[in-house]
Amino acid sequence: IRLVTDEGFDIGRLCKLLPKRSIENLLGGLLPKRIGQAVLRAANVAPMTRAAESLSADEIDALNRVLKDWRMDVLGIEDFERAQVTAGGALLKEFDIGTLESTIVSNLYAVGEVLDVDGDCGGFNLQWAWGSAFIAADAIIRKNNA
C-alpha cells in the first residue's frame, strides 16, 4: 500500500495497512505521540482508543486536511534552558570555509554549533558537527605537516 499518492499523504491508506491499531497510535513513526494526539484533536477525532478501521470517511478527510495544512497559534516560548532550537555563534564570514580557521586569529579553528550555521531539524546539526570537524582536523594536520 502506498501511503503517498499524487495528491500527497493519505491517512485512509494507513488505516487499511494497520486496521487494528488504535487511532491514538496510528501516526506513530510519522509524528511524535503527543503531536499525533494534537492532530487527532484538531481533526475532532475521538475517542482515540478505538481501532483505525473505525474511522469514518469524514474523519479520514478531516485528518488528511489537518495533516496537510495544520495551522496553529504560537502562544509563547519557554526560557533558553528549555530551548530545542537556538541560533547564533561565531560569524562564519570570519572563518576560512575551506579550513574553518579564523581569518582574525591564526591557529584558531571553530566547528559545529560554535559557528553561526542554522539548518533544518533532523540530524543536520550532527552532520555539520562531524563534517566541519573533519574539515578543521584535516586542515590542522596539513598545516602541521607542511
Tab-separated table of N, CA and C in Angstrom, residues 13-131:
chain	number	residue	atom	x	y	z
A	13	ARG	N	-5.169	5.182	3.522
A	13	ARG	CA	-4.303	4.059	3.134
A	13	ARG	C	-3.599	3.481	4.364
A	14	LEU	N	-3.223	4.341	5.296
A	14	LEU	CA	-2.590	3.876	6.527
A	14	LEU	C	-3.577	3.067	7.353
A	15	CYS	N	-4.827	3.483	7.383
A	15	CYS	CA	-5.859	2.740	8.117
A	15	CYS	C	-6.046	1.337	7.530
A	16	LYS	N	-5.955	1.218	6.216
A	16	LYS	CA	-6.076	-0.095	5.565
A	16	LYS	C	-4.872	-0.972	5.880
A	17	LEU	N	-3.710	-0.362	6.007
A	17	LEU	CA	-2.491	-1.099	6.315
A	17	LEU	C	-2.468	-1.570	7.768
A	18	LEU	N	-2.993	-0.743	8.672
A	18	LEU	CA	-2.971	-1.028	10.119
A	18	LEU	C	-4.381	-0.908	10.716
A	19	PRO	N	-5.322	-1.730	10.269
A	19	PRO	CA	-6.722	-1.550	10.671
A	19	PRO	C	-6.988	-1.739	12.159
A	20	LYS	N	-6.232	-2.556	12.838
A	20	LYS	CA	-6.474	-2.855	14.254
A	20	LYS	C	-5.720	-1.923	15.199
A	21	ARG	N	-4.809	-1.120	14.655
A	21	ARG	CA	-4.048	-0.206	15.510
A	21	ARG	C	-4.969	0.868	16.057
A	22	SER	N	-4.764	1.246	17.303
A	22	SER	CA	-5.585	2.311	17.877
A	22	SER	C	-5.308	3.608	17.130
A	23	ILE	N	-6.331	4.422	17.016
A	23	ILE	CA	-6.181	5.711	16.335
A	23	ILE	C	-5.092	6.533	17.018
A	24	GLU	N	-5.039	6.429	18.345
A	24	GLU	CA	-4.055	7.166	19.129
A	24	GLU	C	-2.621	6.827	18.712
A	25	ASN	N	-2.385	5.592	18.298
A	25	ASN	CA	-1.044	5.150	17.911
A	25	ASN	C	-0.856	5.052	16.402
A	26	LEU	N	-1.864	5.410	15.649
A	26	LEU	CA	-1.826	5.274	14.206
A	26	LEU	C	-0.714	6.092	13.560
A	27	LEU	N	-0.478	7.256	14.085
A	27	LEU	CA	0.517	8.147	13.485
A	27	LEU	C	1.919	7.934	14.044
A	28	GLY	N	2.068	6.929	14.932
A	28	GLY	CA	3.386	6.614	15.489
A	28	GLY	C	4.366	6.295	14.378
A	29	GLY	N	5.571	6.805	14.481
A	29	GLY	CA	6.569	6.632	13.437
A	29	GLY	C	6.536	7.760	12.420
A	30	LEU	N	5.387	8.421	12.320
A	30	LEU	CA	5.275	9.583	11.436
A	30	LEU	C	5.418	10.867	12.227
A	31	LEU	N	4.834	10.854	13.429
A	31	LEU	CA	4.846	12.028	14.297
A	31	LEU	C	5.112	11.588	15.725
A	32	PRO	N	5.711	12.433	16.552
A	32	PRO	CA	5.788	12.124	17.978
A	32	PRO	C	4.368	11.940	18.527
A	33	LYS	N	4.218	11.076	19.519
A	33	LYS	CA	2.892	10.697	20.016
A	33	LYS	C	2.028	11.898	20.396
A	34	ARG	N	2.591	12.836	21.138
A	34	ARG	CA	1.784	13.988	21.579
A	34	ARG	C	1.343	14.870	20.418
A	35	ILE	N	2.185	15.004	19.414
A	35	ILE	CA	1.791	15.794	18.240
A	35	ILE	C	0.705	15.049	17.478
A	36	GLY	N	0.851	13.731	17.371
A	36	GLY	CA	-0.190	12.920	16.736
A	36	GLY	C	-1.522	13.074	17.437
A	37	GLN	N	-1.494	13.084	18.759
A	37	GLN	CA	-2.731	13.274	19.527
A	37	GLN	C	-3.309	14.662	19.287
A	38	ALA	N	-2.457	15.662	19.192
A	38	ALA	CA	-2.930	17.026	18.914
A	38	ALA	C	-3.551	17.106	17.523
A	39	VAL	N	-2.971	16.401	16.558
A	39	VAL	CA	-3.532	16.358	15.203
A	39	VAL	C	-4.923	15.724	15.252
A	40	LEU	N	-5.061	14.640	15.985
A	40	LEU	CA	-6.362	13.972	16.111
A	40	LEU	C	-7.399	14.902	16.744
A	41	ARG	N	-6.987	15.633	17.777
A	41	ARG	CA	-7.918	16.588	18.402
A	41	ARG	C	-8.299	17.693	17.427
A	42	ALA	N	-7.313	18.189	16.666
A	42	ALA	CA	-7.578	19.253	15.688
A	42	ALA	C	-8.552	18.785	14.612
A	43	ALA	N	-8.541	17.486	14.322
A	43	ALA	CA	-9.447	16.925	13.320
A	43	ALA	C	-10.760	16.449	13.948
A	44	ASN	N	-10.915	16.683	15.262
A	44	ASN	CA	-12.110	16.263	16.004
A	44	ASN	C	-12.361	14.758	15.920
A	45	VAL	N	-11.272	13.976	16.023
A	45	VAL	CA	-11.381	12.520	16.009
A	45	VAL	C	-11.327	12.021	17.446
A	46	ALA	N	-12.408	11.380	17.880
A	46	ALA	CA	-12.490	10.849	19.233
A	46	ALA	C	-13.489	9.695	19.232
A	47	PRO	N	-13.373	8.765	20.135
A	47	PRO	CA	-12.236	8.581	21.038
A	47	PRO	C	-11.024	8.033	20.299
A	48	MET	N	-9.864	8.311	20.847
A	48	MET	CA	-8.620	7.929	20.189
A	48	MET	C	-8.254	6.469	20.427
A	49	THR	N	-8.937	5.826	21.356
A	49	THR	CA	-8.590	4.451	21.720
A	49	THR	C	-9.195	3.413	20.783
A	50	ARG	N	-10.099	3.815	19.918
A	50	ARG	CA	-10.717	2.843	19.009
A	50	ARG	C	-9.785	2.487	17.859
A	51	ALA	N	-10.133	1.446	17.115
A	51	ALA	CA	-9.293	0.945	16.033
A	51	ALA	C	-9.337	1.863	14.819
A	52	ALA	N	-8.248	1.873	14.081
A	52	ALA	CA	-8.137	2.708	12.879
A	52	ALA	C	-9.228	2.383	11.869
A	53	GLU	N	-9.618	1.116	11.790
A	53	GLU	CA	-10.642	0.723	10.822
A	53	GLU	C	-12.005	1.354	11.111
A	54	SER	N	-12.174	1.916	12.301
A	54	SER	CA	-13.453	2.539	12.660
A	54	SER	C	-13.572	3.983	12.196
A	55	LEU	N	-12.493	4.549	11.652
A	55	LEU	CA	-12.560	5.934	11.184
A	55	LEU	C	-13.535	6.046	10.012
A	56	SER	N	-14.393	7.038	10.098
A	56	SER	CA	-15.342	7.276	9.003
A	56	SER	C	-14.628	8.010	7.869
A	57	ALA	N	-15.266	8.044	6.720
A	57	ALA	CA	-14.703	8.775	5.576
A	57	ALA	C	-14.529	10.249	5.914
A	58	ASP	N	-15.485	10.823	6.657
A	58	ASP	CA	-15.374	12.235	7.044
A	58	ASP	C	-14.196	12.457	7.986
A	59	GLU	N	-13.975	11.518	8.914
A	59	GLU	CA	-12.840	11.647	9.841
A	59	GLU	C	-11.516	11.508	9.087
A	60	ILE	N	-11.472	10.595	8.139
A	60	ILE	CA	-10.258	10.436	7.332
A	60	ILE	C	-9.979	11.708	6.535
A	61	ASP	N	-11.024	12.274	5.950
A	61	ASP	CA	-10.858	13.533	5.211
A	61	ASP	C	-10.360	14.645	6.136
A	62	ALA	N	-10.941	14.717	7.337
A	62	ALA	CA	-10.533	15.747	8.298
A	62	ALA	C	-9.075	15.557	8.704
A	63	LEU	N	-8.675	14.310	8.945
A	63	LEU	CA	-7.276	14.039	9.297
A	63	LEU	C	-6.338	14.397	8.152
A	64	ASN	N	-6.713	14.035	6.937
A	64	ASN	CA	-5.879	14.396	5.782
A	64	ASN	C	-5.730	15.909	5.668
A	65	ARG	N	-6.826	16.645	5.898
A	65	ARG	CA	-6.759	18.113	5.822
A	65	ARG	C	-5.822	18.663	6.888
A	66	VAL	N	-5.964	18.179	8.125
A	66	VAL	CA	-5.112	18.681	9.211
A	66	VAL	C	-3.650	18.332	8.947
A	67	LEU	N	-3.390	17.110	8.506
A	67	LEU	CA	-2.012	16.700	8.249
A	67	LEU	C	-1.365	17.496	7.123
A	68	LYS	N	-2.154	17.947	6.178
A	68	LYS	CA	-1.613	18.679	5.035
A	68	LYS	C	-1.548	20.184	5.248
A	69	ASP	N	-2.360	20.710	6.171
A	69	ASP	CA	-2.422	22.164	6.321
A	69	ASP	C	-2.852	22.532	7.734
A	70	TRP	N	-2.068	22.118	8.711
A	70	TRP	CA	-2.410	22.381	10.110
A	70	TRP	C	-1.895	23.755	10.492
A	71	ARG	N	-2.794	24.602	10.919
A	71	ARG	CA	-2.433	25.955	11.354
A	71	ARG	C	-2.643	26.043	12.856
A	72	MET	N	-1.744	26.737	13.538
A	72	MET	CA	-1.891	26.916	14.980
A	72	MET	C	-1.280	28.243	15.383
A	73	ASP	N	-1.737	28.748	16.483
A	73	ASP	CA	-1.211	29.991	17.026
A	73	ASP	C	-0.099	29.674	18.015
A	74	VAL	N	0.988	30.418	17.946
A	74	VAL	CA	2.057	30.302	18.931
A	74	VAL	C	1.625	31.125	20.132
A	75	LEU	N	1.549	30.479	21.288
A	75	LEU	CA	1.073	31.155	22.491
A	75	LEU	C	2.197	31.699	23.350
A	76	GLY	N	3.409	31.263	23.098
A	76	GLY	CA	4.523	31.745	23.890
A	76	GLY	C	5.748	30.880	23.660
A	77	ILE	N	6.788	31.180	24.390
A	77	ILE	CA	8.024	30.415	24.285
A	77	ILE	C	8.507	30.066	25.686
A	78	GLU	N	9.345	29.069	25.750
A	78	GLU	CA	9.982	28.699	27.004
A	78	GLU	C	11.273	29.498	27.156
A	79	ASP	N	11.921	29.347	28.314
A	79	ASP	CA	13.172	30.056	28.525
A	79	ASP	C	14.314	29.351	27.788
A	80	PHE	N	15.462	29.971	27.747
A	80	PHE	CA	16.608	29.474	26.997
A	80	PHE	C	17.025	28.071	27.443
A	81	GLU	N	16.938	27.783	28.747
A	81	GLU	CA	17.363	26.479	29.260
A	81	GLU	C	16.530	25.336	28.698
A	82	ARG	N	15.318	25.593	28.274
A	82	ARG	CA	14.445	24.553	27.726
A	82	ARG	C	14.372	24.602	26.198
A	83	ALA	N	15.175	25.436	25.593
A	83	ALA	CA	15.116	25.629	24.144
A	83	ALA	C	15.518	24.356	23.397
A	84	GLN	N	14.788	24.044	22.357
A	84	GLN	CA	15.129	22.945	21.466
A	84	GLN	C	15.918	23.462	20.276
A	85	VAL	N	15.718	24.713	19.954
A	85	VAL	CA	16.383	25.315	18.810
A	85	VAL	C	16.949	26.661	19.237
A	86	THR	N	18.195	26.867	18.945
A	86	THR	CA	18.820	28.162	19.208
A	86	THR	C	19.594	28.566	17.953
A	87	ALA	N	20.024	29.776	17.923
A	87	ALA	CA	20.806	30.254	16.789
A	87	ALA	C	21.899	31.166	17.318
A	88	GLY	N	22.867	31.392	16.484
A	88	GLY	CA	23.957	32.283	16.865
A	88	GLY	C	25.274	31.538	16.892
A	89	GLY	N	26.305	32.242	17.222
A	89	GLY	CA	27.638	31.666	17.263
A	89	GLY	C	28.611	32.577	16.551
A	90	ALA	N	29.825	32.086	16.411
A	90	ALA	CA	30.857	32.860	15.714
A	90	ALA	C	30.450	33.039	14.259
A	91	LEU	N	30.674	34.227	13.741
A	91	LEU	CA	30.276	34.532	12.367
A	91	LEU	C	31.077	33.707	11.366
A	92	LEU	N	30.380	33.010	10.510
A	92	LEU	CA	31.017	32.144	9.518
A	92	LEU	C	31.921	32.947	8.578
A	93	LYS	N	31.551	34.203	8.313
A	93	LYS	CA	32.364	35.024	7.406
A	93	LYS	C	33.739	35.350	7.995
A	94	GLU	N	33.936	35.104	9.289
A	94	GLU	CA	35.223	35.347	9.931
A	94	GLU	C	36.106	34.105	9.944
A	95	PHE	N	35.697	33.068	9.197
A	95	PHE	CA	36.453	31.818	9.130
A	95	PHE	C	36.633	31.418	7.679
A	96	ASP	N	37.786	30.836	7.377
A	96	ASP	CA	38.051	30.312	6.044
A	96	ASP	C	37.189	29.066	5.875
A	97	ILE	N	36.264	29.083	4.951
A	97	ILE	CA	35.316	27.977	4.802
A	97	ILE	C	36.008	26.676	4.396
A	98	GLY	N	37.174	26.775	3.780
A	98	GLY	CA	37.902	25.569	3.358
A	98	GLY	C	38.675	24.888	4.467
A	99	THR	N	38.966	25.639	5.551
A	99	THR	CA	39.758	25.080	6.656
A	99	THR	C	39.085	25.264	8.013
A	100	LEU	N	38.153	26.207	8.092
A	100	LEU	CA	37.489	26.635	9.319
A	100	LEU	C	38.458	27.258	10.329
A	101	GLU	N	39.555	27.808	9.789
A	101	GLU	CA	40.482	28.587	10.606
A	101	GLU	C	40.013	30.031	10.612
A	102	SER	N	40.131	30.678	11.753
A	102	SER	CA	39.738	32.075	11.878
A	102	SER	C	40.570	32.938	10.940
A	103	THR	N	39.923	33.905	10.323
A	103	THR	CA	40.648	34.874	9.496
A	103	THR	C	41.160	36.030	10.352
A	104	ILE	N	40.816	36.007	11.625
A	104	ILE	CA	41.215	37.069	12.552
A	104	ILE	C	42.328	36.599	13.488
A	105	VAL	N	42.197	35.358	14.009
A	105	VAL	CA	43.163	34.807	14.958
A	105	VAL	C	43.787	33.552	14.350
A	106	SER	N	45.060	33.609	14.058
A	106	SER	CA	45.755	32.474	13.455
A	106	SER	C	45.709	31.251	14.383
A	107	ASN	N	45.555	30.084	13.796
A	107	ASN	CA	45.527	28.803	14.507
A	107	ASN	C	44.300	28.621	15.405
A	108	LEU	N	43.284	29.416	15.200
A	108	LEU	CA	42.017	29.237	15.919
A	108	LEU	C	41.017	28.635	14.935
A	109	TYR	N	40.511	27.464	15.264
A	109	TYR	CA	39.557	26.760	14.419
A	109	TYR	C	38.239	26.638	15.175
A	110	ALA	N	37.152	26.663	14.448
A	110	ALA	CA	35.830	26.509	15.068
A	110	ALA	C	35.034	25.505	14.242
A	111	VAL	N	34.255	24.694	14.926
A	111	VAL	CA	33.455	23.666	14.251
A	111	VAL	C	32.084	23.568	14.906
A	112	GLY	N	31.181	22.902	14.224
A	112	GLY	CA	29.866	22.584	14.776
A	112	GLY	C	29.068	23.801	15.179
A	113	GLU	N	28.387	23.678	16.297
A	113	GLU	CA	27.468	24.716	16.752
A	113	GLU	C	28.158	25.943	17.329
A	114	VAL	N	29.496	25.926	17.379
A	114	VAL	CA	30.229	27.120	17.778
A	114	VAL	C	30.057	28.199	16.710
A	115	LEU	N	29.869	27.751	15.463
A	115	LEU	CA	29.694	28.673	14.343
A	115	LEU	C	28.219	28.982	14.121
A	116	ASP	N	27.953	30.141	13.582
A	116	ASP	CA	26.578	30.567	13.321
A	116	ASP	C	26.085	29.936	12.018
A	117	VAL	N	25.718	28.661	12.104
A	117	VAL	CA	25.196	27.911	10.973
A	117	VAL	C	23.877	27.313	11.410
A	118	ASP	N	22.820	27.605	10.683
A	118	ASP	CA	21.493	27.079	11.000
A	118	ASP	C	21.036	26.173	9.874
A	119	GLY	N	20.319	25.127	10.246
A	119	GLY	CA	19.767	24.220	9.248
A	119	GLY	C	18.474	23.620	9.755
A	120	ASP	N	17.856	22.825	8.931
A	120	ASP	CA	16.624	22.148	9.314
A	120	ASP	C	16.897	21.140	10.417
A	121	CYS	N	15.871	20.846	11.209
A	121	CYS	CA	15.964	19.793	12.221
A	121	CYS	C	16.055	18.449	11.514
A	122	GLY	N	16.563	17.459	12.204
A	122	GLY	CA	16.593	16.124	11.635
A	122	GLY	C	17.991	15.578	11.447
A	123	GLY	N	18.920	15.956	12.304
A	123	GLY	CA	20.262	15.406	12.220
A	123	GLY	C	21.249	16.257	11.455
A	124	PHE	N	20.774	17.364	10.874
A	124	PHE	CA	21.675	18.202	10.089
A	124	PHE	C	22.756	18.833	10.967
A	125	ASN	N	22.410	19.143	12.230
A	125	ASN	CA	23.424	19.718	13.114
A	125	ASN	C	24.513	18.696	13.412
A	126	LEU	N	24.131	17.416	13.511
A	126	LEU	CA	25.141	16.376	13.718
A	126	LEU	C	26.032	16.241	12.484
A	127	GLN	N	25.425	16.261	11.311
A	127	GLN	CA	26.203	16.187	10.075
A	127	GLN	C	27.164	17.367	9.981
A	128	TRP	N	26.670	18.553	10.335
A	128	TRP	CA	27.533	19.739	10.302
A	128	TRP	C	28.652	19.605	11.328
A	129	ALA	N	28.349	19.085	12.513
A	129	ALA	CA	29.384	18.915	13.540
A	129	ALA	C	30.482	17.974	13.043
A	130	TRP	N	30.089	16.838	12.496
A	130	TRP	CA	31.083	15.870	12.020
A	130	TRP	C	31.820	16.387	10.787
A	131	GLY	N	31.090	16.930	9.856
A	131	GLY	CA	31.703	17.420	8.624
A	131	GLY	C	32.660	18.569	8.874
